mmCIF file of C-alpha atoms and ligand atoms in Angstrom:
data_model
loop_
_atom_site.group_PDB
_atom_site.id
_atom_site.type_symbol
_atom_site.label_atom_id
_atom_site.label_comp_id
_atom_site.label_asym_id
_atom_site.label_seq_id
_atom_site.Cartn_x
_atom_site.Cartn_y
_atom_site.Cartn_z
ATOM 1 C CA MET A 1 33.218 -13.434 -3.991
ATOM 2 C CA LYS A 2 30.460 -12.836 -6.661
ATOM 3 C CA SER A 3 27.997 -10.203 -6.317
ATOM 4 C CA GLY A 4 23.832 -9.669 -7.046
ATOM 5 C CA ILE A 5 23.407 -13.083 -5.818
ATOM 6 C CA PHE A 6 21.373 -13.150 -3.295
ATOM 7 C CA THR A 7 19.226 -15.714 -1.622
ATOM 8 C CA LYS A 8 16.943 -13.800 1.278
ATOM 9 C CA VAL A 9 16.884 -9.590 1.868
ATOM 10 C CA ILE A 10 15.264 -8.146 5.101
ATOM 11 C CA ALA A 11 13.093 -5.042 4.888
ATOM 12 C CA ARG A 12 10.961 -2.814 6.919
ATOM 13 C CA ARG A 13 7.621 -1.319 6.475
ATOM 14 C CA PRO A 14 7.343 2.330 5.757
ATOM 15 C CA PRO A 15 6.102 3.400 9.056
ATOM 16 C CA LEU A 16 2.322 6.209 9.012
ATOM 17 C CA SER A 17 5.376 8.791 10.337
ATOM 18 C CA LEU A 18 7.799 8.310 7.525
ATOM 19 C CA GLY A 19 7.624 12.383 6.454
ATOM 20 C CA GLY A 20 8.897 13.052 9.930
ATOM 21 C CA GLY A 21 12.076 11.343 8.051
ATOM 22 C CA ILE A 22 14.780 13.496 7.017
ATOM 23 C CA THR A 23 15.281 15.017 4.194
ATOM 24 C CA ALA A 24 17.096 17.766 1.719
ATOM 25 C CA ALA A 25 15.293 16.292 -1.362
ATOM 26 C CA GLY A 26 12.689 19.336 -1.478
ATOM 27 C CA LEU A 27 9.983 17.003 -3.500
ATOM 28 C CA GLY A 28 7.693 17.665 -0.627
ATOM 29 C CA SER A 29 6.125 15.734 1.866
ATOM 30 C CA PRO A 30 5.595 11.677 1.307
ATOM 31 C CA ASP A 31 2.495 10.184 1.224
ATOM 32 C CA PRO A 32 2.877 6.926 3.780
ATOM 33 C CA ARG A 33 -0.367 5.321 2.226
ATOM 34 C CA LEU A 34 1.283 4.886 -1.139
ATOM 35 C CA ALA A 35 4.769 4.303 0.348
ATOM 36 C CA LEU A 36 3.264 1.165 1.601
ATOM 37 C CA ILE A 37 2.090 -0.156 -1.589
ATOM 38 C CA GLN A 38 5.104 1.078 -3.654
ATOM 39 C CA HIS A 39 6.993 -1.042 -0.632
ATOM 40 C CA GLU A 40 4.456 -4.628 -1.034
ATOM 41 C CA ALA A 41 5.728 -3.800 -4.765
ATOM 42 C CA TYR A 42 9.087 -4.099 -4.195
ATOM 43 C CA CYS A 43 8.978 -6.617 -2.165
ATOM 44 C CA GLU A 44 6.444 -8.629 -4.357
ATOM 45 C CA ALA A 45 9.522 -7.458 -7.037
ATOM 46 C CA LEU A 46 12.243 -9.756 -4.855
ATOM 47 C CA ARG A 47 9.528 -12.221 -4.831
ATOM 48 C CA SER A 48 9.755 -12.939 -8.382
ATOM 49 C CA CYS A 49 13.465 -13.106 -7.907
ATOM 50 C CA ASP A 50 13.801 -15.994 -6.119
ATOM 51 C CA VAL A 51 14.539 -14.488 -2.749
ATOM 52 C CA GLU A 52 12.434 -14.745 0.482
ATOM 53 C CA VAL A 53 11.730 -11.386 1.843
ATOM 54 C CA ILE A 54 11.863 -11.398 5.619
ATOM 55 C CA LEU A 55 9.558 -8.230 6.189
ATOM 56 C CA LEU A 56 9.636 -6.615 10.358
ATOM 57 C CA ASP A 57 6.889 -4.368 11.558
ATOM 58 C CA ALA A 58 6.881 -0.788 10.694
ATOM 59 C CA ALA A 59 9.201 1.250 13.591
ATOM 60 C CA PRO A 60 7.310 4.408 13.661
ATOM 61 C CA GLU A 61 10.115 5.987 16.390
ATOM 62 C CA PHE A 62 12.476 6.331 14.064
ATOM 63 C CA PRO A 63 10.547 7.821 9.992
ATOM 64 C CA ASP A 64 13.662 6.623 7.961
ATOM 65 C CA SER A 65 13.515 2.717 9.521
ATOM 66 C CA THR A 66 11.901 1.715 6.520
ATOM 67 C CA PHE A 67 16.158 2.897 4.577
ATOM 68 C CA VAL A 68 17.421 -0.601 6.605
ATOM 69 C CA GLU A 69 20.243 -1.060 3.821
ATOM 70 C CA ASP A 70 21.825 2.620 6.516
ATOM 71 C CA THR A 71 21.898 -0.191 9.269
ATOM 72 C CA ALA A 72 24.554 -2.794 8.436
ATOM 73 C CA VAL A 73 26.640 -4.056 6.346
ATOM 74 C CA ILE A 74 26.368 -7.825 4.430
ATOM 75 C CA ALA A 75 29.731 -8.953 3.432
ATOM 76 C CA GLY A 76 30.655 -12.957 3.538
ATOM 77 C CA GLY A 77 29.072 -14.346 5.860
ATOM 78 C CA ARG A 78 29.278 -11.841 8.138
ATOM 79 C CA ALA A 79 26.614 -8.560 9.191
ATOM 80 C CA VAL A 80 28.451 -5.816 10.961
ATOM 81 C CA ILE A 81 25.498 -3.483 12.349
ATOM 82 C CA THR A 82 26.561 0.086 11.516
ATOM 83 C CA ARG A 83 26.298 3.384 13.929
ATOM 84 C CA PRO A 84 24.264 5.600 11.474
ATOM 85 C CA GLY A 85 25.542 8.853 11.003
ATOM 86 C CA HIS A 86 22.211 10.678 12.159
ATOM 87 C CA PRO A 87 22.012 11.119 15.220
ATOM 88 C CA SER A 88 17.444 10.170 14.955
ATOM 89 C CA ARG A 89 18.845 6.847 12.944
ATOM 90 C CA LEU A 90 22.021 5.483 15.939
ATOM 91 C CA GLY A 91 18.370 3.235 17.157
ATOM 92 C CA GLU A 92 17.709 1.874 14.483
ATOM 93 C CA ALA A 93 20.858 -0.581 14.448
ATOM 94 C CA GLU A 94 20.045 -1.844 17.435
ATOM 95 C CA LEU A 95 16.243 -2.406 15.725
ATOM 96 C CA ILE A 96 18.034 -4.989 13.457
ATOM 97 C CA GLU A 97 20.328 -6.668 15.071
ATOM 98 C CA PRO A 98 18.195 -9.772 16.078
ATOM 99 C CA VAL A 99 17.079 -10.228 13.036
ATOM 100 C CA LEU A 100 20.306 -9.890 11.782
ATOM 101 C CA SER A 101 21.434 -12.450 14.002
ATOM 102 C CA ARG A 102 19.516 -15.591 13.514
ATOM 103 C CA TYR A 103 21.179 -15.527 10.006
ATOM 104 C CA LEU A 104 24.962 -14.354 10.239
ATOM 105 C CA GLU A 105 28.360 -13.879 13.057
ATOM 106 C CA ILE A 106 27.775 -10.073 14.132
ATOM 107 C CA ASP A 107 30.042 -7.345 14.420
ATOM 108 C CA ARG A 108 30.071 -4.075 15.509
ATOM 109 C CA ILE A 109 30.730 -0.730 14.835
ATOM 110 C CA THR A 110 32.275 1.286 17.904
ATOM 111 C CA PRO A 111 31.554 4.963 19.029
ATOM 112 C CA PRO A 112 33.255 7.252 17.851
ATOM 113 C CA GLY A 113 32.667 5.659 14.509
ATOM 114 C CA ARG A 114 29.431 6.038 12.414
ATOM 115 C CA LEU A 115 28.561 4.202 9.092
ATOM 116 C CA ASP A 116 25.789 4.207 7.051
ATOM 117 C CA GLY A 117 25.720 0.768 4.961
ATOM 118 C CA GLY A 118 24.191 3.218 2.058
ATOM 119 C CA ASP A 119 27.935 4.759 2.375
ATOM 120 C CA VAL A 120 28.885 1.036 0.867
ATOM 121 C CA LEU A 121 29.757 -0.111 -2.317
ATOM 122 C CA GLU A 122 30.920 -3.855 -2.740
ATOM 123 C CA ILE A 123 31.998 -5.161 -5.804
ATOM 124 C CA ASP A 124 32.890 -8.475 -6.007
ATOM 125 C CA ASP A 125 36.217 -8.429 -4.095
ATOM 126 C CA LEU A 126 36.202 -4.639 -3.542
ATOM 127 C CA ILE A 127 34.542 -2.290 -0.779
ATOM 128 C CA LEU A 128 34.442 1.355 -1.284
ATOM 129 C CA ILE A 129 33.201 3.326 1.038
ATOM 130 C CA GLY A 130 32.282 6.848 1.046
ATOM 131 C CA LEU A 131 33.323 9.325 3.314
ATOM 132 C CA SER A 132 30.100 11.621 3.724
ATOM 133 C CA GLU A 133 27.936 13.717 6.406
ATOM 134 C CA ARG A 134 26.958 10.146 7.318
ATOM 135 C CA THR A 135 30.552 7.839 7.657
ATOM 136 C CA ASP A 136 33.399 9.095 8.640
ATOM 137 C CA ALA A 137 37.026 7.922 8.453
ATOM 138 C CA GLU A 138 37.111 6.236 12.089
ATOM 139 C CA GLY A 139 33.750 4.659 10.763
ATOM 140 C CA ALA A 140 35.466 3.279 7.762
ATOM 141 C CA ALA A 141 38.435 1.943 9.535
ATOM 142 C CA GLN A 142 36.451 0.079 12.192
ATOM 143 C CA LEU A 143 34.421 -1.955 8.954
ATOM 144 C CA CYS A 144 37.763 -2.104 7.137
ATOM 145 C CA GLY A 145 39.170 -4.331 9.697
ATOM 146 C CA PHE A 146 36.400 -6.538 9.809
ATOM 147 C CA LEU A 147 36.038 -7.218 6.795
ATOM 148 C CA GLU A 148 39.645 -7.584 6.152
ATOM 149 C CA HIS A 149 39.432 -11.243 7.582
ATOM 150 C CA ASP A 150 37.256 -12.138 5.141
ATOM 151 C CA GLY A 151 39.201 -11.517 2.232
ATOM 152 C CA PHE A 152 38.322 -8.601 0.630
ATOM 153 C CA SER A 153 40.310 -4.931 -0.366
ATOM 154 C CA CYS A 154 38.222 -1.412 1.181
ATOM 155 C CA GLY A 155 40.037 2.006 0.309
ATOM 156 C CA ASN A 156 37.737 5.569 0.817
ATOM 157 C CA VAL A 157 36.462 7.409 -1.613
ATOM 158 C CA PRO A 158 35.307 10.738 -1.296
ATOM 159 C CA VAL A 159 31.443 11.540 -1.744
ATOM 160 C CA ALA A 160 30.957 14.449 -3.819
ATOM 161 C CA GLY A 161 27.006 15.093 -4.131
ATOM 162 C CA GLY A 162 23.548 13.576 -2.500
ATOM 163 C CA LEU A 163 23.491 11.526 0.501
ATOM 164 C CA HIS A 164 25.348 8.415 0.749
ATOM 165 C CA LEU A 165 27.818 6.824 -2.086
ATOM 166 C CA LYS A 166 25.372 4.439 -3.145
ATOM 167 C CA SER A 167 23.017 7.743 -3.807
ATOM 168 C CA GLY A 168 25.325 7.636 -7.017
ATOM 169 C CA VAL A 169 26.202 4.685 -8.257
ATOM 170 C CA SER A 170 25.561 1.100 -8.626
ATOM 171 C CA TYR A 171 27.426 -2.298 -9.165
ATOM 172 C CA LEU A 172 25.326 -4.338 -11.570
ATOM 173 C CA GLY A 173 27.908 -7.027 -11.343
ATOM 174 C CA ASN A 174 29.892 -9.375 -14.113
ATOM 175 C CA GLY A 175 32.373 -6.322 -14.131
ATOM 176 C CA VAL A 176 29.472 -3.767 -14.379
ATOM 177 C CA VAL A 177 28.892 -0.545 -12.621
ATOM 178 C CA LEU A 178 26.660 2.895 -13.537
ATOM 179 C CA ALA A 179 27.565 5.089 -12.095
ATOM 180 C CA ASP A 180 26.220 9.187 -12.095
ATOM 181 C CA ILE A 181 28.743 11.934 -14.222
ATOM 182 C CA THR A 182 30.804 12.953 -11.062
ATOM 183 C CA THR A 183 30.808 9.822 -9.257
ATOM 184 C CA ALA A 184 32.217 8.150 -11.948
ATOM 185 C CA GLY A 185 35.250 10.697 -11.654
ATOM 186 C CA ILE A 186 36.120 10.237 -8.733
ATOM 187 C CA LEU A 187 35.624 5.967 -8.065
ATOM 188 C CA PRO A 188 38.410 3.801 -9.077
ATOM 189 C CA LEU A 189 37.350 1.969 -11.598
ATOM 190 C CA SER A 190 40.077 1.022 -14.048
ATOM 191 C CA GLY A 191 39.589 -2.623 -15.515
ATOM 192 C CA LEU A 192 35.165 -2.187 -15.286
ATOM 193 C CA GLU A 193 32.922 -0.866 -17.205
ATOM 194 C CA VAL A 194 31.233 1.876 -16.090
ATOM 195 C CA ILE A 195 27.585 3.090 -17.929
ATOM 196 C CA THR A 196 27.085 6.710 -16.298
ATOM 197 C CA VAL A 197 22.918 7.057 -16.226
ATOM 198 C CA ALA A 198 21.568 9.818 -18.793
ATOM 199 C CA ASP A 199 21.863 13.672 -17.718
ATOM 200 C CA GLY A 200 18.656 14.640 -15.839
ATOM 201 C CA GLU A 201 18.595 10.484 -14.497
ATOM 202 C CA GLU A 202 20.757 10.876 -11.618
ATOM 203 C CA TYR A 203 18.700 9.429 -9.268
ATOM 204 C CA CYS A 204 18.767 6.142 -10.989
ATOM 205 C CA ALA A 205 22.002 5.646 -10.900
ATOM 206 C CA ASN A 206 20.800 3.650 -7.345
ATOM 207 C CA CYS A 207 19.068 -0.023 -8.210
ATOM 208 C CA ILE A 208 20.229 -3.399 -7.767
ATOM 209 C CA THR A 209 21.372 -6.347 -9.505
ATOM 210 C CA VAL A 210 19.031 -9.357 -7.912
ATOM 211 C CA ASN A 211 19.583 -12.946 -9.289
ATOM 212 C CA GLY A 212 20.413 -11.870 -12.981
ATOM 213 C CA ARG A 213 17.624 -9.030 -12.783
ATOM 214 C CA ILE A 214 17.839 -5.360 -12.158
ATOM 215 C CA LEU A 215 15.229 -3.937 -9.788
ATOM 216 C CA PHE A 216 15.404 0.165 -11.244
ATOM 217 C CA PRO A 217 13.313 3.101 -10.437
ATOM 218 C CA SER A 218 10.742 4.139 -12.688
ATOM 219 C CA GLY A 219 10.709 7.549 -14.671
ATOM 220 C CA PHE A 220 14.371 7.344 -16.207
ATOM 221 C CA PRO A 221 13.408 5.617 -19.413
ATOM 222 C CA ARG A 222 16.545 6.964 -21.549
ATOM 223 C CA THR A 223 19.357 5.211 -18.255
ATOM 224 C CA ARG A 224 16.539 2.061 -18.474
ATOM 225 C CA ASP A 225 17.388 1.942 -22.462
ATOM 226 C CA ILE A 226 21.070 1.630 -22.738
ATOM 227 C CA LEU A 227 21.475 -0.727 -19.646
ATOM 228 C CA ALA A 228 19.825 -3.155 -22.245
ATOM 229 C CA CYS A 229 22.924 -3.467 -24.053
ATOM 230 C CA THR A 230 23.914 -5.369 -20.390
ATOM 231 C CA GLY A 231 20.972 -8.084 -21.634
ATOM 232 C CA LEU A 232 19.896 -8.147 -17.606
ATOM 233 C CA GLU A 233 15.998 -8.376 -17.631
ATOM 234 C CA ILE A 234 14.936 -5.157 -15.586
ATOM 235 C CA ILE A 235 11.881 -4.323 -13.408
ATOM 236 C CA GLU A 236 10.791 -0.818 -12.796
ATOM 237 C CA LEU A 237 9.407 0.589 -9.713
ATOM 238 C CA ASP A 238 8.028 3.379 -8.713
ATOM 239 C CA MET A 239 9.999 5.424 -5.442
ATOM 240 C CA SER A 240 8.209 8.160 -5.897
ATOM 241 C CA GLU A 241 7.322 8.380 -2.471
ATOM 242 C CA PHE A 242 10.856 6.736 -0.870
ATOM 243 C CA ARG A 243 12.572 9.369 -3.138
ATOM 244 C CA LYS A 244 11.103 12.559 -0.967
ATOM 245 C CA MET A 245 13.386 11.241 1.728
ATOM 246 C CA ASP A 246 15.996 10.403 0.376
ATOM 247 C CA GLY A 247 15.666 7.425 -0.131
ATOM 248 C CA GLY A 248 17.052 5.144 -3.097
ATOM 249 C CA LEU A 249 15.744 1.708 -3.997
ATOM 250 C CA SER A 250 19.177 -0.133 -2.743
ATOM 251 C CA CYS A 251 17.928 1.570 1.312
ATOM 252 C CA LEU A 252 14.833 -0.288 1.246
ATOM 253 C CA SER A 253 16.647 -3.868 1.942
ATOM 254 C CA LEU A 254 19.365 -6.194 3.231
ATOM 255 C CA ARG A 255 20.615 -8.286 1.317
ATOM 256 C CA MET A 256 21.982 -11.295 2.449
ATOM 257 C CA ASN A 257 23.365 -15.322 0.052
ATOM 258 C CA ILE A 258 23.173 -17.918 2.908
HETATM 259 N N1 LIG B 1 16.583 10.030 4.740
HETATM 260 C C1 LIG B 1 17.698 9.066 4.878
HETATM 261 C C2 LIG B 1 18.147 9.490 4.936
HETATM 262 O O1 LIG B 1 18.589 10.690 5.646
HETATM 263 O O2 LIG B 1 18.935 8.825 6.471
#
């Protein structure tokens, strides 16, 4: 299955309560109004990549709910609704299911499994699942059980640093991976070209490829210049307010090719 080709994405507006979410970033409180502006730019960038954006209303009772990627794993025509690993985020899974069920067959991670979508990296037919503070072996095994039916092979990897596996790595398509040096060192990436992010620019290891363009956080010029070798157009987006809440660029969307 080819990665990075999408027709629709689901995003959820950040709530005014954004600053009440979980974070270890130590970068101060986010400005929710600026976050909303940055989110609008994110959605607009996706539209410019010929993707339909299904934009959901903010859910102020869940401060982290703009990070929709953690609530489901979409692969092979199905959506596996996750069971987020932090108790304050459990209810977000229920919130996302009605919209996903309009488009995809639904499966669910069930107790006692725990899994955040941010820990799931799709590299064509290979699914790497990061075991982290949010995702445990039971959650990973359940996900694997669903996806192996669809022809994916799955493997678990330890998350060495950062919140999620994808905090440190992104698949850019065409056999190219972008990763920070620590994450690159632990992943089974033989046969792939690995680009490591510039020292001090680790945050930008999280980005997404959409229909031949890379959506990339602004403020990381050395890595951006290295990425020019991919030949892909790069769209830079200010992620400052989401970064304060430990959110990466991929966290803001659930991407589908249907
Ligand atoms: N603030 C995003 C998360 O911790 O899940």
